[in-house]
Short mmCIF file of C-alpha atoms in Angstrom, two decimals:
data_model
loop_
_atom_site.label_atom_id
_atom_site.label_comp_id
_atom_site.label_asym_id
_atom_site.label_seq_id
_atom_site.Cartn_x
_atom_site.Cartn_y
_atom_site.Cartn_z
CA MET A 1132 -7.21 -26.24 -34.87
CA THR A 1133 -6.65 -30.01 -35.14
CA PRO A 1134 -6.25 -32.00 -31.90
CA ASP A 1135 -2.53 -32.52 -32.51
CA ALA A 1136 -1.79 -28.92 -33.46
CA PRO A 1137 0.17 -26.83 -30.93
CA PRO A 1138 -1.87 -24.12 -29.20
CA THR A 1139 -1.59 -20.72 -30.77
CA ALA A 1140 -0.25 -17.83 -28.74
CA PRO A 1141 -2.83 -15.28 -27.64
CA ARG A 1142 -3.08 -12.36 -30.00
CA ARG A 1143 -2.86 -8.78 -28.82
CA PRO A 1144 -5.63 -6.24 -29.48
CA GLY A 1145 -5.57 -4.93 -33.06
CA GLU A 1146 -2.41 -6.92 -33.78
CA ARG A 1147 -3.23 -8.15 -37.29
CA ALA A 1148 -4.66 -4.90 -38.56
CA LEU A 1149 -1.76 -2.85 -37.19
CA ALA A 1150 0.81 -5.25 -38.65
CA ALA A 1151 -0.82 -4.91 -42.06
CA LEU A 1152 -0.44 -1.15 -41.76
CA GLY A 1153 3.21 -1.37 -40.78
CA LEU A 1154 2.45 -0.49 -37.15
CA GLY A 1155 3.09 -3.87 -35.56
CA ALA A 1156 4.66 -4.04 -32.10
CA PRO A 1157 7.59 -6.23 -31.01
CA ALA A 1158 6.72 -9.64 -29.61
CA PRO A 1159 6.32 -9.75 -25.82
CA SER A 1160 9.49 -10.70 -24.00
CA PRO A 1161 9.36 -14.09 -22.23
CA ALA A 1162 11.47 -12.51 -19.48
CA ASP A 1163 8.49 -10.33 -18.49
CA ALA A 1164 6.20 -13.28 -17.79
CA SER A 1165 5.45 -14.37 -14.24
CA PRO A 1166 6.69 -17.90 -13.52
CA HIS A 1167 4.12 -18.38 -10.74
CA THR A 1168 0.71 -20.07 -10.60
CA PHE A 1169 -1.90 -20.85 -8.00
CA PRO A 1170 -1.49 -24.17 -6.19
CA GLY A 1171 -3.39 -26.82 -8.09
CA GLY A 1172 -2.90 -24.96 -11.34
CA GLY A 1173 -4.24 -21.85 -12.94
CA ARG A 1174 -2.90 -18.33 -13.31
CA TRP A 1175 -5.99 -16.27 -12.53
CA ARG A 1176 -9.12 -16.23 -10.42
CA THR A 1177 -12.07 -13.84 -10.39
CA GLU A 1178 -13.46 -11.58 -7.68
CA VAL A 1179 -16.59 -9.47 -7.45
CA PRO A 1180 -16.06 -6.72 -4.85
CA SER A 1181 -18.45 -4.42 -2.94
CA VAL A 1182 -21.08 -7.11 -2.35
CA GLU A 1183 -22.47 -5.55 0.81
CA GLY A 1184 -25.02 -8.01 2.15
CA PRO A 1185 -27.21 -11.05 1.44
CA GLU A 1186 -29.48 -9.24 -0.99
CA ALA A 1187 -26.58 -7.91 -3.07
CA LEU A 1188 -24.98 -11.36 -2.94
CA ALA A 1189 -28.16 -12.97 -4.26
CA ALA A 1190 -28.21 -10.46 -7.12
CA VAL A 1191 -24.57 -11.22 -7.96
CA LEU A 1192 -25.09 -14.99 -7.91
CA LYS A 1193 -28.19 -14.75 -10.08
CA GLU A 1194 -26.44 -12.49 -12.58
CA SER A 1195 -23.33 -14.67 -12.66
CA SER A 1196 -25.48 -17.66 -13.57
CA ARG A 1197 -27.34 -15.71 -16.23
CA LEU A 1198 -24.17 -14.34 -17.83
CA ASP A 1199 -22.03 -17.42 -17.13
CA VAL A 1200 -19.40 -15.51 -15.14
CA PRO A 1201 -17.31 -17.84 -12.96
CA ILE A 1202 -16.59 -16.42 -9.49
CA HIS A 1203 -13.86 -17.53 -7.11
CA ARG A 1204 -14.26 -14.82 -4.46
CA ILE A 1205 -16.91 -12.40 -3.23
CA SER A 1206 -15.71 -9.46 -1.12
CA GLN A 1207 -17.47 -6.83 0.97
CA GLY A 1208 -16.25 -3.38 1.92
CA SER A 1209 -18.44 -1.96 4.68
CA GLY A 1210 -17.16 -4.31 7.35
CA VAL A 1211 -18.12 -7.24 9.53
CA TRP A 1212 -19.58 -4.86 12.09
CA MET A 1213 -22.13 -3.57 9.57
CA LEU A 1214 -23.75 -7.01 9.26
CA THR A 1215 -25.90 -8.97 11.71
CA ASP A 1216 -25.03 -12.56 12.61
CA ALA A 1217 -28.00 -13.73 10.54
CA GLU A 1218 -26.81 -11.76 7.49
CA ILE A 1219 -23.28 -13.13 7.77
CA THR A 1220 -24.59 -16.69 8.16
CA GLU A 1221 -26.79 -16.28 5.09
CA MET A 1222 -23.82 -15.03 3.05
CA VAL A 1223 -21.63 -17.89 4.30
CA GLU A 1224 -24.24 -20.47 3.33
CA SER A 1225 -24.95 -18.94 -0.08
CA THR A 1226 -21.30 -18.76 -1.08
CA ALA A 1227 -20.59 -22.25 0.28
CA GLU A 1228 -23.27 -23.68 -2.03
CA ARG A 1229 -21.25 -22.37 -4.99
CA ALA A 1230 -17.79 -23.04 -3.45
CA ILE A 1231 -17.05 -19.30 -3.55
CA GLU A 1232 -14.71 -17.72 -1.01
CA LEU A 1233 -16.38 -15.01 1.08
CA CYS A 1234 -14.18 -12.13 2.24
CA LEU A 1235 -15.43 -9.55 4.76
CA PHE A 1236 -13.69 -6.32 5.79
CA THR A 1237 -12.46 -6.02 9.36
CA GLY A 1238 -13.41 -3.32 11.79
CA PRO A 1239 -12.83 0.33 12.47
CA ARG A 1240 -10.79 2.37 10.01
CA GLY A 1241 -9.28 5.83 10.07
CA THR A 1242 -11.60 7.32 7.46
CA TRP A 1243 -14.58 6.74 9.76
CA ASP A 1244 -12.78 7.65 12.97
CA THR A 1245 -12.76 10.95 14.87
CA GLY A 1246 -9.22 11.82 13.77
CA ALA A 1247 -9.03 14.90 11.59
CA SER A 1248 -5.83 14.03 9.72
CA VAL A 1249 -7.61 11.81 7.19
CA ARG A 1250 -9.62 14.84 6.09
CA THR A 1251 -6.56 16.94 5.32
CA ASP A 1252 -5.08 17.24 1.85
CA SER A 1253 -2.37 14.73 2.78
CA GLY A 1254 -4.91 12.11 3.86
CA GLY A 1255 -3.17 11.38 7.15
CA GLY A 1256 -3.17 7.72 8.13
CA GLY A 1257 -5.91 6.82 5.68
CA LEU A 1258 -7.83 3.64 6.50
CA ARG A 1259 -5.37 2.44 9.11
CA ALA A 1260 -6.61 1.53 12.56
CA ARG A 1261 -6.02 4.44 14.97
CA GLY A 1262 -4.94 3.29 18.42
CA HIS A 1263 -5.32 0.12 20.43
CA ASP A 1264 -9.12 0.22 20.44
CA ALA A 1265 -9.37 0.26 16.65
CA VAL A 1266 -7.04 -2.75 16.41
CA ALA A 1267 -9.16 -4.45 19.06
CA GLY A 1268 -12.28 -3.78 17.00
CA CYS A 1269 -10.69 -5.40 13.96
CA VAL A 1270 -9.71 -8.45 16.01
CA GLU A 1271 -13.23 -8.63 17.46
CA ASP A 1272 -14.62 -8.60 13.91
CA ALA A 1273 -12.18 -11.30 12.83
CA VAL A 1274 -13.06 -13.63 15.68
CA ARG A 1275 -16.80 -13.10 15.23
CA ALA A 1276 -16.69 -13.57 11.45
CA THR A 1277 -14.59 -16.74 11.54
CA GLU A 1278 -16.80 -18.24 14.27
CA LEU A 1279 -19.71 -17.72 11.87
CA GLY A 1280 -17.84 -19.52 9.06
CA VAL A 1281 -16.18 -16.68 7.12
CA GLY A 1282 -12.90 -17.91 5.64
CA CYS A 1283 -11.31 -14.69 4.37
CA LEU A 1284 -10.71 -11.35 6.08
CA LEU A 1285 -9.92 -8.04 4.40
CA VAL A 1286 -7.52 -5.73 6.26
CA ALA A 1287 -6.35 -2.14 5.76
CA ASP A 1288 -3.61 -1.85 8.38
CA GLU A 1289 -0.20 -3.49 8.63
CA GLY A 1290 -0.50 -3.92 12.40
CA VAL A 1291 -3.91 -5.56 12.07
CA LEU A 1292 -2.54 -7.85 9.36
CA TRP A 1293 0.38 -8.96 11.57
CA THR A 1294 -1.91 -9.35 14.60
CA LEU A 1295 -4.37 -11.53 12.70
CA HIS A 1296 -1.56 -13.61 11.24
CA ARG A 1297 -0.26 -14.20 14.77
CA ALA A 1298 -3.81 -14.99 15.89
CA ARG A 1299 -3.98 -17.55 13.10
CA SER A 1300 -0.71 -19.11 14.26
CA ALA A 1301 -1.94 -19.19 17.86
CA GLY A 1302 -5.25 -20.88 16.97
CA ILE A 1303 -7.35 -17.87 17.97
CA ILE A 1304 -8.83 -17.86 14.47
CA PRO A 1305 -8.74 -20.90 12.15
CA ALA A 1306 -5.35 -21.67 10.62
CA ASP A 1307 -6.82 -21.78 7.10
CA THR A 1308 -8.27 -18.26 7.33
CA THR A 1309 -6.94 -16.19 4.43
CA LEU A 1310 -5.94 -12.55 4.88
CA LYS A 1311 -6.36 -10.06 2.05
CA VAL A 1312 -4.76 -6.59 1.92
CA SER A 1313 -7.04 -3.75 0.86
CA ALA A 1314 -6.36 -1.69 -2.25
CA LEU A 1315 -6.45 1.40 -0.08
CA ILE A 1316 -3.09 0.54 1.52
CA GLY A 1317 -1.75 -1.57 -1.34
CA PRO A 1318 2.03 -1.60 -1.94
CA VAL A 1319 3.52 0.18 -4.95
CA ASN A 1320 6.97 -1.46 -5.12
CA PRO A 1321 8.36 -4.99 -4.91
CA ALA A 1322 10.07 -4.47 -1.55
CA ALA A 1323 6.83 -3.36 0.12
CA TYR A 1324 4.90 -6.19 -1.54
CA ALA A 1325 7.31 -8.73 -0.07
CA VAL A 1326 6.89 -7.17 3.39
CA TYR A 1327 3.09 -7.59 3.22
CA GLU A 1328 3.58 -11.24 2.26
CA ARG A 1329 5.85 -11.74 5.27
CA LEU A 1330 3.37 -10.00 7.57
CA GLY A 1331 0.78 -12.64 6.70
CA ALA A 1332 -0.98 -11.51 3.52
CA ASP A 1333 -2.39 -14.33 1.39
CA SER A 1334 -3.36 -11.93 -1.37
CA VAL A 1335 -2.35 -8.32 -1.88
CA ASN A 1336 -4.46 -5.73 -3.66
CA VAL A 1337 -2.11 -3.41 -5.54
CA PRO A 1338 -3.21 0.03 -6.75
CA SER A 1339 -4.71 -0.14 -10.21
CA ASP A 1340 -2.35 2.44 -11.67
CA LEU A 1341 0.73 0.19 -11.43
CA THR A 1342 2.33 -0.31 -14.83
CA LEU A 1343 2.91 -3.66 -16.48
CA GLY A 1344 6.59 -3.21 -15.70
CA HIS A 1345 5.75 -2.76 -12.01
CA LEU A 1346 3.88 -6.07 -12.02
CA THR A 1347 6.90 -7.84 -13.47
CA GLU A 1348 9.14 -6.28 -10.82
CA ILE A 1349 6.85 -7.55 -8.06
CA ARG A 1350 6.79 -11.04 -9.50
CA ARG A 1351 10.58 -11.21 -9.38
CA ASN A 1352 10.35 -10.81 -5.59
CA SER A 1353 7.13 -12.51 -4.47
CA ALA A 1354 4.74 -15.27 -5.48
CA ALA A 1355 1.93 -14.09 -3.17
CA PRO A 1356 -1.37 -13.83 -5.09
CA MET A 1357 -2.13 -10.35 -6.38
CA ASP A 1358 -5.52 -8.62 -6.59
CA LEU A 1359 -6.03 -5.92 -9.20
CA TYR A 1360 -9.11 -3.95 -10.22
CA ILE A 1361 -9.58 -4.34 -13.95
CA GLU A 1362 -11.96 -1.44 -13.57
CA ALA A 1363 -11.31 0.67 -10.50
CA PRO A 1364 -13.83 2.65 -8.45
CA ASP A 1365 -13.52 6.41 -8.77
CA ASP A 1366 -11.94 6.78 -5.32
CA LEU A 1367 -9.17 4.48 -6.56
CA GLY A 1368 -8.68 6.37 -9.81
CA GLY A 1369 -11.49 5.10 -12.04
CA TYR A 1370 -9.05 3.28 -14.35
CA VAL A 1371 -10.49 0.91 -16.96
CA ARG A 1372 -7.86 -1.62 -18.08
CA MET A 1373 -9.87 -4.27 -19.90
CA TYR A 1374 -7.69 -4.32 -22.98
CA GLU A 1375 -4.68 -5.06 -20.79
CA VAL A 1376 -6.20 -8.06 -19.03
CA ALA A 1377 -4.26 -10.73 -20.92
CA GLU A 1378 -0.94 -8.96 -20.40
CA ILE A 1379 -1.78 -8.25 -16.76
CA ILE A 1380 -2.34 -11.98 -16.24
CA ARG A 1381 0.86 -12.87 -18.12
CA ARG A 1382 2.95 -10.60 -15.93
CA GLY A 1383 1.05 -10.65 -12.64
CA ALA A 1384 -0.01 -14.29 -12.12
CA PRO A 1385 -1.21 -15.64 -9.79
CA LEU A 1386 -3.81 -12.92 -9.99
CA TYR A 1387 -7.38 -12.14 -8.91
CA LEU A 1388 -9.21 -10.18 -11.61
CA LYS A 1389 -11.43 -7.74 -9.70
CA PHE A 1390 -14.46 -6.46 -11.53
CA GLY A 1391 -15.00 -3.01 -10.06
CA LEU A 1392 -17.06 -0.17 -11.40
CA SER A 1393 -16.11 3.40 -12.23
CA ARG A 1394 -18.51 6.35 -12.40
CA ALA A 1395 -20.53 4.96 -9.51
CA PRO A 1396 -21.20 6.63 -6.15
CA GLY A 1397 -19.58 5.15 -3.07
CA ILE A 1398 -21.70 2.77 -0.99
CA TYR A 1399 -19.61 2.33 2.18
CA PRO A 1400 -20.88 1.98 4.84
CA TYR A 1401 -23.87 0.27 3.28
CA GLY A 1402 -27.45 0.53 4.56
CA THR A 1403 -30.92 0.11 3.10
CA HIS A 1404 -30.91 3.80 2.17
CA LEU A 1405 -28.47 2.76 -0.57
CA ARG A 1406 -30.30 -0.43 -1.55
CA ASP A 1407 -31.29 0.33 -5.15
CA LEU A 1408 -27.85 1.71 -6.01
CA THR A 1409 -26.08 -1.23 -4.37
CA LEU A 1410 -28.13 -3.86 -6.20
CA ALA A 1411 -27.78 -2.11 -9.56
CA THR A 1412 -24.00 -1.70 -9.22
CA ALA A 1413 -23.62 -5.31 -8.00
CA ARG A 1414 -25.27 -6.59 -11.17
CA GLU A 1415 -23.20 -4.28 -13.36
CA ARG A 1416 -19.95 -5.52 -11.80
CA VAL A 1417 -20.86 -9.03 -12.93
CA ARG A 1418 -21.62 -7.72 -16.41
CA ARG A 1419 -18.24 -5.98 -16.49
CA GLY A 1420 -16.73 -9.35 -15.65
CA ARG A 1421 -18.51 -10.88 -18.63
CA LEU A 1422 -17.06 -8.15 -20.88
CA ALA A 1423 -13.53 -8.84 -19.64
CA LEU A 1424 -13.92 -12.60 -20.08
CA ASP A 1425 -15.32 -12.12 -23.59
CA LEU A 1426 -12.35 -9.97 -24.48
CA LEU A 1427 -9.94 -12.63 -23.22
CA ALA A 1428 -11.77 -15.26 -25.28
CA ARG A 1429 -11.65 -13.17 -28.47
CA HIS A 1430 -7.89 -12.87 -28.09
CA GLY A 1431 -7.39 -16.56 -27.33
CA ALA A 1432 -6.15 -15.73 -23.83
CA ASP A 1433 -8.96 -17.19 -21.72
CA GLY A 1434 -7.05 -20.34 -20.75
CA GLY A 1435 -5.32 -20.77 -17.42
CA MET A 1436 -8.22 -19.99 -15.09
CA ALA A 1437 -7.80 -21.70 -11.73
CA PRO A 1438 -10.39 -24.35 -10.86
CA LEU A 1439 -13.55 -22.99 -9.30
CA GLY A 1440 -13.63 -23.56 -5.57
CA SER A 1441 -9.87 -23.14 -5.16
CA ARG A 1442 -8.78 -20.63 -2.50
CA SER A 1443 -5.36 -21.67 -1.21
CA PRO A 1444 -2.58 -19.11 -1.77
CA GLY A 1445 0.11 -21.79 -1.68
CA PRO A 1446 3.31 -21.72 0.39
CA LEU A 1447 4.43 -18.17 1.18
CA HIS A 1448 7.29 -16.48 3.04
CA ARG A 1449 6.51 -15.23 6.56
CA PHE A 1450 8.28 -13.46 9.36
CA PRO A 1451 8.60 -15.71 12.42
CA THR A 1452 5.50 -15.16 14.57
CA ASP A 1453 7.14 -16.19 17.85
CA VAL A 1454 3.72 -16.50 19.45
CA ARG A 1455 4.08 -17.02 23.19
CA PRO A 1456 1.64 -16.93 26.11
CA PRO A 1457 1.11 -13.37 27.31
CA ARG A 1458 3.40 -12.27 30.09
CA THR A 1459 1.81 -11.87 33.48
CA ALA A 1460 2.29 -8.41 34.86
CA PRO A 1461 3.90 -8.35 38.32
CA PRO A 1462 1.49 -7.57 41.13
CA ALA A 1463 1.24 -3.92 41.95
CA THR A 1464 3.21 -2.87 45.02
CA PRO A 1465 0.79 -1.65 47.68
CA PRO A 1466 1.34 1.90 48.81
CA ALA A 1467 3.58 2.15 51.85
CA LEU A 1468 1.74 2.61 55.11
CA HIS A 1469 2.63 5.58 57.29
CA ASP A 1470 4.53 4.70 60.38
CA GLU A 1471 2.11 4.93 63.33
CA LYS A 1472 4.51 7.02 65.34
CA ASN A 1473 4.67 9.60 62.56
CA LYS A 1474 0.93 10.10 62.46
CA ASP A 1475 -0.29 13.58 63.17
#
């Protein structure tokens, strides 16, 4: 292409061969495209999930350099409470050197709690925080993590999300902390997506089985960044959607491309007993990212990546927080004393 030539539109998989066989598809409708971008430009960022500690992080960073996979965000799934202060600090420092956002999961969740409902066929409350103490644990994790320099928190409960957003507004955690909604409670319709945005979400992980039409519907109601597994873990369906990446970006921007891994055992909560599996799957997630990026390049759809180091979600719609000082409970009324003359 000459310097003055207009850029060519990305081609769709198999487009030329199918057209030659009389099986061509209609051109994509411009009305389906998302009008939104990240602040500062760019329609997509990358994320490597399930990076469970400093050793796995080192493996991911080494592999990303070797395979030339740009990374905007690293996320962890076991939780802040499964890491020591020294481990968190090491992860903060390692990601800061590469201007990568580090996102750690907050606190207790229903699937690890004593409640039996999550083990029924209906799944009960799922990962949500059961009771005041579970919410308190999530807040404790959030305060601890942000004091150690973590800039992004992953949440799996609407109440925790709203509480942390209010904590952000009140200065209890830094105002620039970003809050990310877990795929395990992700919304499946545009109305719910907009509610998460208003509750304080800076990015929202939607289930990986949403159709392209669903993504367009969401983008007509919200500009909040979206996270989507291009390859989903088995407990999220095991979907592999690499050939849809370009169209997912076109409809879902601004979007984090999450490089998950199907056909791999679960590793939450992580410990050294799962070390070899965790390191191997961490490297393979980066390789899966390389495959997705190569596919985008082959189709001429690899433009529009947000600058590395960018993490702002841009201006979003919120419910009023109305954060006020806590009310002081009235002093307890002392029990009435028996009249002396009525004593036995």
